[in-house]
């Protein structure tokens, strides 16, 4: 992401009158959120909201290029850039396609993607370094060795950045990911998965699946040694959370359908069932791409995400070299027929049996209900689930509002889950310290006073009602009620 002074000035200078007006309304207690937010939070969230919900959005290609621009590497972080090679075998793609087919509820439209090399960044904490300290002039292998010299834990976080599936990059998330590495005393592998709309579903999921297998079964020439699945924790924010839980569903589906045989990966046979990671965690996971749940409208005042207010999420973008696609489709990430597929929207998944432990950090945000539904279903099926929700907090607040106690606590608790989930002893798979139990907590605004809640009863809709709501939302978009049919032909 371009954070140069000139780029920030171009973005924020025109917003000065808006910022002044927002500050005045807050000081006069005229805003609906002034009772729970401080002035800094009010301005931050209002400004982000105005940028994301602009009536004249920038072309997707321009936004994408800006969001993936590398700001450089400096300060207290170790970064070692790697490319995970594609296997010669096609098994990884084949089992993914088989899972898509076996999990579909009706006819769906998608294209099986090519397997490509996946770029990623090993990320760790570099101690006793000023924030403006430049990166050392070393080889990537030397950077990795330095990173490992400061990692005292075997825990490895496979990190998947957010950005609505079409924005952001490991380079935009280096600061929070290095912070996560510091708090777990371990390392993170941040994946540069393919972005939409150029690379629709299941491209990103295939890249993430390849990265996960590469951790466990390193291809020739890898910097790292094999990592036991019991030390690998998935983590992601927003759309990255979507990919984390979709990857869990993919592994579960492969294991449900294959009990014998193996998968060929860089000349190695990987026996079924595939190892499940130690945990899956997310800040504000985007688990429903149909955007059908009640909180999408009910929690608008506490969030900055654009609401589905009758202006569809795709036709408002100016035409450019990447949008509309050829042939056109009704969603940036996938064909509309895929929106209720469990590997696109994990909200639709009915079976989380044998899943790894889960962690959800949510604000009182627009995506809260979809997280509640997944957490509740998984907990009822015996999966250890930690659910934490913070009153009056917006989407991904731990990464945006570090000045608040809620922001600091949310990030530390996320890291604590990763540390505990991945801390299984090498000598004892039943290490008592690594045991995670289902627990739900509501944190009050400002004070962060904790109130226990029952995770199993979190869901505001039954699974039957979820399916009905998702189907209704998809049919509405297919009919063009949100506008896309006026400009986009159907596949």
GROMACS .gro file of C-alpha atoms in nm:
model
  491
    1UNK     CA    1   0.000   0.000   0.000
    2UNK     CA    2   0.133   0.344  -0.093
    3UNK     CA    3   0.176   0.532   0.237
    4UNK     CA    4   0.412   0.798   0.106
    5UNK     CA    5   0.341   1.155   0.227
    6UNK     CA    6   0.239   1.268  -0.123
    7UNK     CA    7  -0.005   0.976  -0.166
    8UNK     CA    8  -0.163   1.034   0.176
    9UNK     CA    9  -0.189   1.405   0.107
   10UNK     CA   10  -0.377   1.343  -0.217
   11UNK     CA   11  -0.625   1.121  -0.032
   12UNK     CA   12  -0.683   1.324   0.283
   13UNK     CA   13  -0.645   1.689   0.180
   14UNK     CA   14  -0.988   1.701   0.009
   15UNK     CA   15  -1.137   1.550   0.326
   16UNK     CA   16  -1.034   1.834   0.558
   17UNK     CA   17  -1.381   2.000   0.563
   18UNK     CA   18  -1.541   1.658   0.625
   19UNK     CA   19  -1.301   1.588   0.913
   20UNK     CA   20  -1.375   1.928   1.067
   21UNK     CA   21  -1.750   1.874   1.044
   22UNK     CA   22  -1.721   1.524   1.194
   23UNK     CA   23  -1.516   1.658   1.486
   24UNK     CA   24  -1.768   1.932   1.553
   25UNK     CA   25  -2.063   1.695   1.554
   26UNK     CA   26  -1.880   1.463   1.790
   27UNK     CA   27  -1.786   1.740   2.031
   28UNK     CA   28  -2.148   1.858   2.036
   29UNK     CA   29  -2.269   1.498   2.093
   30UNK     CA   30  -2.478   1.518   1.778
   31UNK     CA   31  -2.342   1.201   1.618
   32UNK     CA   32  -2.511   0.868   1.695
   33UNK     CA   33  -2.179   0.714   1.801
   34UNK     CA   34  -2.039   0.990   2.023
   35UNK     CA   35  -2.174   0.815   2.333
   36UNK     CA   36  -1.937   0.519   2.276
   37UNK     CA   37  -1.651   0.649   2.061
   38UNK     CA   38  -1.378   0.897   2.136
   39UNK     CA   39  -1.296   1.174   1.888
   40UNK     CA   40  -1.008   0.985   1.724
   41UNK     CA   41  -1.224   0.680   1.664
   42UNK     CA   42  -1.509   0.894   1.529
   43UNK     CA   43  -1.284   1.064   1.276
   44UNK     CA   44  -1.103   0.743   1.178
   45UNK     CA   45  -1.417   0.539   1.111
   46UNK     CA   46  -1.607   0.826   0.945
   47UNK     CA   47  -1.314   0.892   0.714
   48UNK     CA   48  -1.276   0.526   0.613
   49UNK     CA   49  -1.653   0.504   0.557
   50UNK     CA   50  -1.649   0.809   0.329
   51UNK     CA   51  -1.365   0.660   0.123
   52UNK     CA   52  -1.521   0.314   0.086
   53UNK     CA   53  -1.876   0.432   0.017
   54UNK     CA   54  -1.791   0.705  -0.232
   55UNK     CA   55  -2.060   0.772  -0.496
   56UNK     CA   56  -1.776   0.796  -0.748
   57UNK     CA   57  -1.544   0.502  -0.676
   58UNK     CA   58  -1.208   0.473  -0.846
   59UNK     CA   59  -1.160   0.204  -1.110
   60UNK     CA   60  -1.082  -0.134  -0.955
   61UNK     CA   61  -0.744  -0.156  -1.125
   62UNK     CA   62  -0.637   0.178  -0.976
   63UNK     CA   63  -0.751   0.080  -0.626
   64UNK     CA   64  -0.585  -0.258  -0.656
   65UNK     CA   65  -0.252  -0.113  -0.773
   66UNK     CA   66  -0.252   0.136  -0.486
   67UNK     CA   67  -0.334  -0.129  -0.226
   68UNK     CA   68  -0.056  -0.368  -0.332
   69UNK     CA   69   0.219  -0.110  -0.372
   70UNK     CA   70   0.510  -0.213  -0.150
   71UNK     CA   71   0.579   0.051   0.118
   72UNK     CA   72   0.923  -0.094   0.187
   73UNK     CA   73   1.060  -0.288   0.481
   74UNK     CA   74   1.187  -0.113   0.792
   75UNK     CA   75   1.161  -0.123   1.166
   76UNK     CA   76   1.118  -0.417   1.405
   77UNK     CA   77   1.044  -0.692   1.158
   78UNK     CA   78   1.224  -0.967   0.973
   79UNK     CA   79   1.092  -1.033   0.622
   80UNK     CA   80   1.219  -1.318   0.404
   81UNK     CA   81   1.055  -1.333   0.061
   82UNK     CA   82   0.996  -1.678  -0.087
   83UNK     CA   83   0.828  -1.838  -0.384
   84UNK     CA   84   0.657  -2.170  -0.316
   85UNK     CA   85   0.697  -2.374  -0.636
   86UNK     CA   86   0.405  -2.540  -0.806
   87UNK     CA   87   0.413  -2.919  -0.797
   88UNK     CA   88   0.449  -3.109  -1.122
   89UNK     CA   89   0.154  -3.324  -1.021
   90UNK     CA   90  -0.206  -3.206  -1.062
   91UNK     CA   91  -0.338  -3.375  -0.745
   92UNK     CA   92  -0.374  -3.053  -0.545
   93UNK     CA   93  -0.604  -2.901  -0.803
   94UNK     CA   94  -0.791  -3.227  -0.860
   95UNK     CA   95  -0.889  -3.274  -0.494
   96UNK     CA   96  -0.998  -2.909  -0.477
   97UNK     CA   97  -1.222  -2.947  -0.782
   98UNK     CA   98  -1.363  -3.273  -0.645
   99UNK     CA   99  -1.448  -3.096  -0.318
  100UNK     CA  100  -1.620  -2.811  -0.502
  101UNK     CA  101  -1.830  -3.059  -0.694
  102UNK     CA  102  -1.919  -3.274  -0.395
  103UNK     CA  103  -2.021  -2.974  -0.182
  104UNK     CA  104  -2.233  -2.789  -0.439
  105UNK     CA  105  -2.608  -2.781  -0.382
  106UNK     CA  106  -2.704  -2.707  -0.743
  107UNK     CA  107  -2.546  -2.624  -1.076
  108UNK     CA  108  -2.258  -2.381  -1.034
  109UNK     CA  109  -2.031  -2.193  -1.273
  110UNK     CA  110  -1.657  -2.175  -1.215
  111UNK     CA  111  -1.333  -2.253  -1.393
  112UNK     CA  112  -1.070  -2.484  -1.250
  113UNK     CA  113  -0.760  -2.264  -1.226
  114UNK     CA  114  -0.404  -2.341  -1.320
  115UNK     CA  115  -0.164  -2.430  -1.040
  116UNK     CA  116   0.095  -2.153  -1.020
  117UNK     CA  117   0.391  -2.076  -0.793
  118UNK     CA  118   0.280  -1.882  -0.485
  119UNK     CA  119   0.478  -1.591  -0.345
  120UNK     CA  120   0.484  -1.542   0.031
  121UNK     CA  121   0.672  -1.362   0.306
  122UNK     CA  122   0.818  -1.522   0.614
  123UNK     CA  123   0.757  -1.262   0.883
  124UNK     CA  124   0.907  -1.237   1.229
  125UNK     CA  125   0.984  -0.983   1.498
  126UNK     CA  126   1.318  -0.804   1.496
  127UNK     CA  127   1.395  -0.700   1.853
  128UNK     CA  128   1.560  -0.381   1.975
  129UNK     CA  129   1.522  -0.194   1.648
  130UNK     CA  130   1.382   0.156   1.591
  131UNK     CA  131   1.077   0.190   1.369
  132UNK     CA  132   1.275   0.380   1.106
  133UNK     CA  133   1.563   0.132   1.093
  134UNK     CA  134   1.611   0.012   0.730
  135UNK     CA  135   1.622  -0.350   0.628
  136UNK     CA  136   1.964  -0.512   0.630
  137UNK     CA  137   2.126  -0.584   0.294
  138UNK     CA  138   2.123  -0.963   0.316
  139UNK     CA  139   2.007  -1.255   0.106
  140UNK     CA  140   1.653  -1.380   0.162
  141UNK     CA  141   1.796  -1.697   0.316
  142UNK     CA  142   2.001  -1.490   0.561
  143UNK     CA  143   1.693  -1.287   0.653
  144UNK     CA  144   1.512  -1.614   0.722
  145UNK     CA  145   1.795  -1.743   0.940
  146UNK     CA  146   1.793  -1.418   1.140
  147UNK     CA  147   1.416  -1.445   1.175
  148UNK     CA  148   1.447  -1.799   1.308
  149UNK     CA  149   1.719  -1.699   1.555
  150UNK     CA  150   1.465  -1.475   1.732
  151UNK     CA  151   1.171  -1.721   1.720
  152UNK     CA  152   1.164  -1.922   2.041
  153UNK     CA  153   0.838  -2.107   1.971
  154UNK     CA  154   0.758  -2.375   1.710
  155UNK     CA  155   0.427  -2.202   1.635
  156UNK     CA  156   0.381  -2.102   1.270
  157UNK     CA  157   0.091  -1.881   1.167
  158UNK     CA  158  -0.025  -1.911   0.807
  159UNK     CA  159  -0.150  -1.556   0.758
  160UNK     CA  160  -0.405  -1.457   0.494
  161UNK     CA  161  -0.454  -1.085   0.444
  162UNK     CA  162  -0.792  -0.918   0.403
  163UNK     CA  163  -0.904  -0.678   0.133
  164UNK     CA  164  -1.237  -0.796  -0.014
  165UNK     CA  165  -1.047  -1.056  -0.222
  166UNK     CA  166  -0.938  -0.786  -0.469
  167UNK     CA  167  -0.713  -0.560  -0.260
  168UNK     CA  168  -0.414  -0.569  -0.027
  169UNK     CA  169  -0.106  -0.784  -0.010
  170UNK     CA  170   0.142  -0.928   0.243
  171UNK     CA  171   0.334  -0.600   0.210
  172UNK     CA  172   0.030  -0.401   0.332
  173UNK     CA  173   0.000  -0.623   0.640
  174UNK     CA  174   0.364  -0.644   0.752
  175UNK     CA  175   0.316  -0.435   1.066
  176UNK     CA  176   0.026  -0.633   1.221
  177UNK     CA  177   0.171  -0.967   1.107
  178UNK     CA  178   0.511  -0.892   1.260
  179UNK     CA  179   0.329  -0.786   1.576
  180UNK     CA  180   0.148  -1.119   1.577
  181UNK     CA  181   0.481  -1.300   1.536
  182UNK     CA  182   0.620  -1.112   1.837
  183UNK     CA  183   0.324  -1.200   2.057
  184UNK     CA  184   0.342  -1.572   1.975
  185UNK     CA  185   0.725  -1.578   1.991
  186UNK     CA  186   0.712  -1.755   1.656
  187UNK     CA  187   0.687  -1.685   1.285
  188UNK     CA  188   0.424  -1.616   1.024
  189UNK     CA  189   0.403  -1.708   0.658
  190UNK     CA  190   0.200  -1.436   0.485
  191UNK     CA  191   0.060  -1.553   0.152
  192UNK     CA  192   0.036  -1.348  -0.168
  193UNK     CA  193  -0.266  -1.527  -0.307
  194UNK     CA  194  -0.416  -1.438  -0.644
  195UNK     CA  195  -0.661  -1.147  -0.636
  196UNK     CA  196  -0.998  -1.112  -0.806
  197UNK     CA  197  -1.157  -1.009  -1.034
  198UNK     CA  198  -0.876  -1.125  -1.264
  199UNK     CA  199  -0.843  -1.451  -1.070
  200UNK     CA  200  -1.187  -1.562  -0.950
  201UNK     CA  201  -1.272  -1.846  -0.713
  202UNK     CA  202  -1.110  -2.092  -0.658
  203UNK     CA  203  -0.773  -1.934  -0.747
  204UNK     CA  204  -0.707  -1.782  -0.403
  205UNK     CA  205  -0.817  -2.097  -0.220
  206UNK     CA  206  -0.590  -2.311  -0.439
  207UNK     CA  207  -0.295  -2.083  -0.357
  208UNK     CA  208  -0.369  -2.102   0.016
  209UNK     CA  209  -0.405  -2.481   0.000
  210UNK     CA  210  -0.068  -2.506  -0.176
  211UNK     CA  211   0.090  -2.282   0.089
  212UNK     CA  212  -0.049  -2.497   0.371
  213UNK     CA  213   0.082  -2.818   0.216
  214UNK     CA  214   0.418  -2.651   0.152
  215UNK     CA  215   0.450  -2.578   0.524
  216UNK     CA  216   0.389  -2.940   0.614
  217UNK     CA  217   0.579  -3.095   0.323
  218UNK     CA  218   0.847  -2.846   0.208
  219UNK     CA  219   0.931  -2.857  -0.163
  220UNK     CA  220   1.297  -2.902  -0.255
  221UNK     CA  221   1.499  -2.588  -0.188
  222UNK     CA  222   1.270  -2.453   0.086
  223UNK     CA  223   1.421  -2.246   0.366
  224UNK     CA  224   1.208  -2.419   0.629
  225UNK     CA  225   1.199  -2.769   0.771
  226UNK     CA  226   0.867  -2.961   0.779
  227UNK     CA  227   0.620  -2.801   1.020
  228UNK     CA  228   0.390  -3.033   1.213
  229UNK     CA  229   0.024  -2.949   1.156
  230UNK     CA  230  -0.022  -2.928   1.534
  231UNK     CA  231   0.200  -2.617   1.528
  232UNK     CA  232   0.028  -2.446   1.232
  233UNK     CA  233  -0.246  -2.194   1.306
  234UNK     CA  234  -0.446  -2.025   1.031
  235UNK     CA  235  -0.511  -1.655   1.079
  236UNK     CA  236  -0.668  -1.386   0.865
  237UNK     CA  237  -0.865  -1.066   0.873
  238UNK     CA  238  -1.191  -1.012   0.685
  239UNK     CA  239  -1.155  -1.181   0.343
  240UNK     CA  240  -0.845  -1.355   0.480
  241UNK     CA  241  -1.068  -1.501   0.750
  242UNK     CA  242  -1.297  -1.623   0.475
  243UNK     CA  243  -1.004  -1.810   0.317
  244UNK     CA  244  -0.891  -1.950   0.652
  245UNK     CA  245  -1.228  -2.108   0.729
  246UNK     CA  246  -1.276  -2.212   0.366
  247UNK     CA  247  -0.941  -2.394   0.385
  248UNK     CA  248  -1.060  -2.578   0.697
  249UNK     CA  249  -1.380  -2.680   0.516
  250UNK     CA  250  -1.176  -2.794   0.216
  251UNK     CA  251  -0.955  -3.017   0.431
  252UNK     CA  252  -1.257  -3.156   0.617
  253UNK     CA  253  -1.436  -3.234   0.290
  254UNK     CA  254  -1.129  -3.405   0.145
  255UNK     CA  255  -1.104  -3.615   0.460
  256UNK     CA  256  -1.476  -3.696   0.455
  257UNK     CA  257  -1.457  -3.825   0.099
  258UNK     CA  258  -1.113  -3.989   0.107
  259UNK     CA  259  -1.009  -4.233   0.376
  260UNK     CA  260  -0.757  -4.429   0.169
  261UNK     CA  261  -0.491  -4.343  -0.083
  262UNK     CA  262  -0.263  -4.045  -0.110
  263UNK     CA  263  -0.205  -3.710  -0.277
  264UNK     CA  264   0.114  -3.659  -0.480
  265UNK     CA  265   0.297  -3.335  -0.393
  266UNK     CA  266   0.645  -3.261  -0.529
  267UNK     CA  267   0.714  -3.632  -0.558
  268UNK     CA  268   0.595  -3.703  -0.204
  269UNK     CA  269   0.287  -3.916  -0.131
  270UNK     CA  270   0.070  -3.743   0.131
  271UNK     CA  271  -0.153  -4.002   0.291
  272UNK     CA  272  -0.522  -3.936   0.349
  273UNK     CA  273  -0.672  -3.814   0.572
  274UNK     CA  274  -0.488  -3.482   0.546
  275UNK     CA  275  -0.358  -3.327   0.870
  276UNK     CA  276  -0.587  -3.059   1.012
  277UNK     CA  277  -0.417  -2.741   1.140
  278UNK     CA  278  -0.392  -2.664   1.510
  279UNK     CA  279  -0.640  -2.378   1.489
  280UNK     CA  280  -0.826  -2.133   1.265
  281UNK     CA  281  -0.861  -1.774   1.377
  282UNK     CA  282  -0.982  -1.444   1.242
  283UNK     CA  283  -1.058  -1.084   1.314
  284UNK     CA  284  -1.394  -0.999   1.158
  285UNK     CA  285  -1.413  -1.290   0.911
  286UNK     CA  286  -1.622  -1.236   0.598
  287UNK     CA  287  -1.813  -1.563   0.590
  288UNK     CA  288  -2.114  -1.470   0.378
  289UNK     CA  289  -2.053  -1.320   0.036
  290UNK     CA  290  -2.428  -1.297  -0.027
  291UNK     CA  291  -2.449  -1.041   0.258
  292UNK     CA  292  -2.785  -1.173   0.371
  293UNK     CA  293  -2.767  -1.169   0.751
  294UNK     CA  294  -2.960  -0.915   0.968
  295UNK     CA  295  -2.651  -0.742   1.113
  296UNK     CA  296  -2.550  -0.624   0.765
  297UNK     CA  297  -2.817  -0.357   0.806
  298UNK     CA  298  -2.875  -0.355   1.183
  299UNK     CA  299  -2.515  -0.267   1.275
  300UNK     CA  300  -2.444  -0.005   1.008
  301UNK     CA  301  -2.392   0.279   1.256
  302UNK     CA  302  -2.093   0.106   1.421
  303UNK     CA  303  -1.920   0.010   1.099
  304UNK     CA  304  -1.755   0.161   0.793
  305UNK     CA  305  -1.834  -0.107   0.534
  306UNK     CA  306  -2.068   0.002   0.254
  307UNK     CA  307  -2.419  -0.131   0.328
  308UNK     CA  308  -2.621  -0.321   0.064
  309UNK     CA  309  -2.852  -0.022   0.028
  310UNK     CA  310  -2.984  -0.096  -0.319
  311UNK     CA  311  -2.664   0.003  -0.499
  312UNK     CA  312  -2.512  -0.326  -0.607
  313UNK     CA  313  -2.151  -0.398  -0.517
  314UNK     CA  314  -2.020  -0.434  -0.871
  315UNK     CA  315  -2.196  -0.224  -1.136
  316UNK     CA  316  -2.101   0.102  -0.963
  317UNK     CA  317  -1.735   0.052  -1.048
  318UNK     CA  318  -1.615   0.231  -1.363
  319UNK     CA  319  -1.520   0.007  -1.651
  320UNK     CA  320  -1.146  -0.052  -1.683
  321UNK     CA  321  -0.903  -0.321  -1.796
  322UNK     CA  322  -1.005  -0.567  -1.522
  323UNK     CA  323  -1.378  -0.496  -1.480
  324UNK     CA  324  -1.622  -0.606  -1.607
  325UNK     CA  325  -1.463  -0.941  -1.675
  326UNK     CA  326  -1.487  -1.121  -2.006
  327UNK     CA  327  -1.730  -1.290  -2.003
  328UNK     CA  328  -1.901  -1.064  -1.746
  329UNK     CA  329  -2.010  -1.202  -1.409
  330UNK     CA  330  -2.220  -1.063  -1.125
  331UNK     CA  331  -1.963  -1.067  -0.843
  332UNK     CA  332  -1.598  -0.970  -0.817
  333UNK     CA  333  -1.496  -1.299  -0.653
  334UNK     CA  334  -1.713  -1.559  -0.822
  335UNK     CA  335  -2.015  -1.630  -1.036
  336UNK     CA  336  -2.344  -1.558  -0.858
  337UNK     CA  337  -2.426  -1.930  -0.860
  338UNK     CA  338  -2.132  -1.987  -0.623
  339UNK     CA  339  -2.225  -1.736  -0.350
  340UNK     CA  340  -2.386  -1.999  -0.125
  341UNK     CA  341  -2.118  -2.262  -0.181
  342UNK     CA  342  -1.946  -2.353   0.151
  343UNK     CA  343  -1.598  -2.293   0.005
  344UNK     CA  344  -1.704  -1.942  -0.105
  345UNK     CA  345  -1.927  -1.857   0.193
  346UNK     CA  346  -1.837  -2.078   0.493
  347UNK     CA  347  -2.162  -1.958   0.652
  348UNK     CA  348  -2.330  -2.220   0.430
  349UNK     CA  349  -2.121  -2.507   0.570
  350UNK     CA  350  -2.335  -2.746   0.775
  351UNK     CA  351  -2.066  -2.983   0.903
  352UNK     CA  352  -1.765  -2.868   1.108
  353UNK     CA  353  -1.716  -3.205   1.278
  354UNK     CA  354  -1.346  -3.283   1.340
  355UNK     CA  355  -1.249  -2.922   1.275
  356UNK     CA  356  -0.959  -2.764   1.458
  357UNK     CA  357  -1.036  -2.514   1.738
  358UNK     CA  358  -1.170  -2.178   1.617
  359UNK     CA  359  -1.128  -1.819   1.731
  360UNK     CA  360  -1.350  -1.526   1.630
  361UNK     CA  361  -1.290  -1.162   1.720
  362UNK     CA  362  -1.586  -0.948   1.618
  363UNK     CA  363  -1.704  -0.597   1.671
  364UNK     CA  364  -2.066  -0.491   1.685
  365UNK     CA  365  -2.027  -0.484   1.310
  366UNK     CA  366  -2.212  -0.565   0.992
  367UNK     CA  367  -2.052  -0.909   0.959
  368UNK     CA  368  -2.123  -1.014   1.319
  369UNK     CA  369  -2.420  -1.242   1.251
  370UNK     CA  370  -2.239  -1.462   1.000
  371UNK     CA  371  -1.957  -1.518   1.249
  372UNK     CA  372  -2.208  -1.598   1.521
  373UNK     CA  373  -2.378  -1.855   1.301
  374UNK     CA  374  -2.057  -2.041   1.213
  375UNK     CA  375  -1.931  -2.028   1.572
  376UNK     CA  376  -2.261  -2.159   1.708
  377UNK     CA  377  -2.290  -2.447   1.459
  378UNK     CA  378  -1.929  -2.555   1.516
  379UNK     CA  379  -1.962  -2.539   1.895
  380UNK     CA  380  -2.278  -2.751   1.887
  381UNK     CA  381  -2.085  -3.011   1.687
  382UNK     CA  382  -1.814  -3.037   1.951
  383UNK     CA  383  -1.553  -2.802   1.806
  384UNK     CA  384  -1.373  -2.586   2.067
  385UNK     CA  385  -1.477  -2.230   1.977
  386UNK     CA  386  -1.362  -1.903   2.134
  387UNK     CA  387  -1.598  -1.615   2.047
  388UNK     CA  388  -1.518  -1.260   2.154
  389UNK     CA  389  -1.736  -0.963   2.060
  390UNK     CA  390  -1.671  -0.599   2.144
  391UNK     CA  391  -1.954  -0.353   2.187
  392UNK     CA  392  -1.966  -0.059   1.943
  393UNK     CA  393  -1.650  -0.168   1.761
  394UNK     CA  394  -1.625  -0.173   1.378
  395UNK     CA  395  -1.486  -0.421   1.129
  396UNK     CA  396  -1.125  -0.530   1.200
  397UNK     CA  397  -1.093  -0.284   1.489
  398UNK     CA  398  -0.786  -0.452   1.650
  399UNK     CA  399  -0.584  -0.356   1.341
  400UNK     CA  400  -0.725  -0.002   1.315
  401UNK     CA  401  -0.784   0.124   1.668
  402UNK     CA  402  -0.472   0.038   1.866
  403UNK     CA  403  -0.519   0.348   2.079
  404UNK     CA  404  -0.828   0.191   2.238
  405UNK     CA  405  -0.818  -0.071   2.511
  406UNK     CA  406  -1.060  -0.276   2.300
  407UNK     CA  407  -0.822  -0.266   2.005
  408UNK     CA  408  -0.522  -0.371   2.213
  409UNK     CA  409  -0.713  -0.643   2.397
  410UNK     CA  410  -0.866  -0.779   2.077
  411UNK     CA  411  -0.526  -0.820   1.912
  412UNK     CA  412  -0.358  -0.967   2.221
  413UNK     CA  413  -0.640  -1.217   2.272
  414UNK     CA  414  -0.617  -1.319   1.907
  415UNK     CA  415  -0.243  -1.380   1.946
  416UNK     CA  416  -0.302  -1.566   2.273
  417UNK     CA  417  -0.535  -1.807   2.096
  418UNK     CA  418  -0.277  -1.868   1.823
  419UNK     CA  419  -0.009  -1.931   2.085
  420UNK     CA  420  -0.223  -2.171   2.284
  421UNK     CA  421  -0.362  -2.356   1.981
  422UNK     CA  422  -0.018  -2.414   1.834
  423UNK     CA  423   0.161  -2.493   2.160
  424UNK     CA  424   0.106  -2.871   2.158
  425UNK     CA  425   0.410  -3.044   2.305
  426UNK     CA  426   0.628  -3.241   2.067
  427UNK     CA  427   0.619  -3.522   2.323
  428UNK     CA  428   0.252  -3.522   2.411
  429UNK     CA  429  -0.033  -3.456   2.169
  430UNK     CA  430  -0.266  -3.418   2.466
  431UNK     CA  431  -0.064  -3.145   2.636
  432UNK     CA  432  -0.299  -2.995   2.895
  433UNK     CA  433  -0.164  -2.641   2.838
  434UNK     CA  434  -0.269  -2.656   2.474
  435UNK     CA  435  -0.628  -2.756   2.549
  436UNK     CA  436  -0.883  -2.504   2.430
  437UNK     CA  437  -1.239  -2.492   2.555
  438UNK     CA  438  -1.547  -2.328   2.410
  439UNK     CA  439  -1.592  -1.983   2.559
  440UNK     CA  440  -1.791  -1.675   2.463
  441UNK     CA  441  -1.729  -1.322   2.592
  442UNK     CA  442  -1.897  -0.985   2.536
  443UNK     CA  443  -1.677  -0.682   2.604
  444UNK     CA  444  -1.850  -0.359   2.701
  445UNK     CA  445  -1.759  -0.039   2.521
  446UNK     CA  446  -1.492   0.183   2.681
  447UNK     CA  447  -1.446  -0.032   2.995
  448UNK     CA  448  -1.406  -0.372   2.824
  449UNK     CA  449  -1.598  -0.522   3.115
  450UNK     CA  450  -1.648  -0.889   3.036
  451UNK     CA  451  -1.978  -1.078   3.030
  452UNK     CA  452  -1.989  -1.450   2.959
  453UNK     CA  453  -2.215  -1.564   2.674
  454UNK     CA  454  -2.311  -1.908   2.545
  455UNK     CA  455  -2.146  -1.969   2.208
  456UNK     CA  456  -2.392  -2.249   2.126
  457UNK     CA  457  -2.687  -2.007   2.130
  458UNK     CA  458  -2.522  -1.716   1.947
  459UNK     CA  459  -2.686  -1.776   1.609
  460UNK     CA  460  -2.972  -1.540   1.523
  461UNK     CA  461  -3.097  -1.773   1.248
  462UNK     CA  462  -3.129  -2.147   1.210
  463UNK     CA  463  -2.932  -2.312   0.929
  464UNK     CA  464  -3.259  -2.353   0.738
  465UNK     CA  465  -3.325  -1.980   0.772
  466UNK     CA  466  -2.967  -1.905   0.666
  467UNK     CA  467  -3.012  -2.112   0.351
  468UNK     CA  468  -3.339  -1.936   0.276
  469UNK     CA  469  -3.187  -1.590   0.329
  470UNK     CA  470  -2.884  -1.671   0.113
  471UNK     CA  471  -3.100  -1.811  -0.164
  472UNK     CA  472  -3.324  -1.506  -0.157
  473UNK     CA  473  -3.026  -1.269  -0.173
  474UNK     CA  474  -2.874  -1.458  -0.465
  475UNK     CA  475  -3.202  -1.469  -0.657
  476UNK     CA  476  -3.246  -1.095  -0.606
  477UNK     CA  477  -2.902  -1.027  -0.752
  478UNK     CA  478  -2.968  -1.263  -1.042
  479UNK     CA  479  -3.290  -1.075  -1.117
  480UNK     CA  480  -3.091  -0.757  -1.121
  481UNK     CA  481  -3.276  -0.587  -0.834
  482UNK     CA  482  -2.949  -0.444  -0.712
  483UNK     CA  483  -2.865  -0.307  -1.055
  484UNK     CA  484  -2.615  -0.541  -1.212
  485UNK     CA  485  -2.860  -0.686  -1.466
  486UNK     CA  486  -2.894  -0.341  -1.615
  487UNK     CA  487  -2.536  -0.344  -1.733
  488UNK     CA  488  -2.404  -0.700  -1.710
  489UNK     CA  489  -2.522  -0.996  -1.918
  490UNK     CA  490  -2.561  -1.319  -1.728
  491UNK     CA  491  -2.326  -1.612  -1.784
   0.00000   0.00000   0.00000
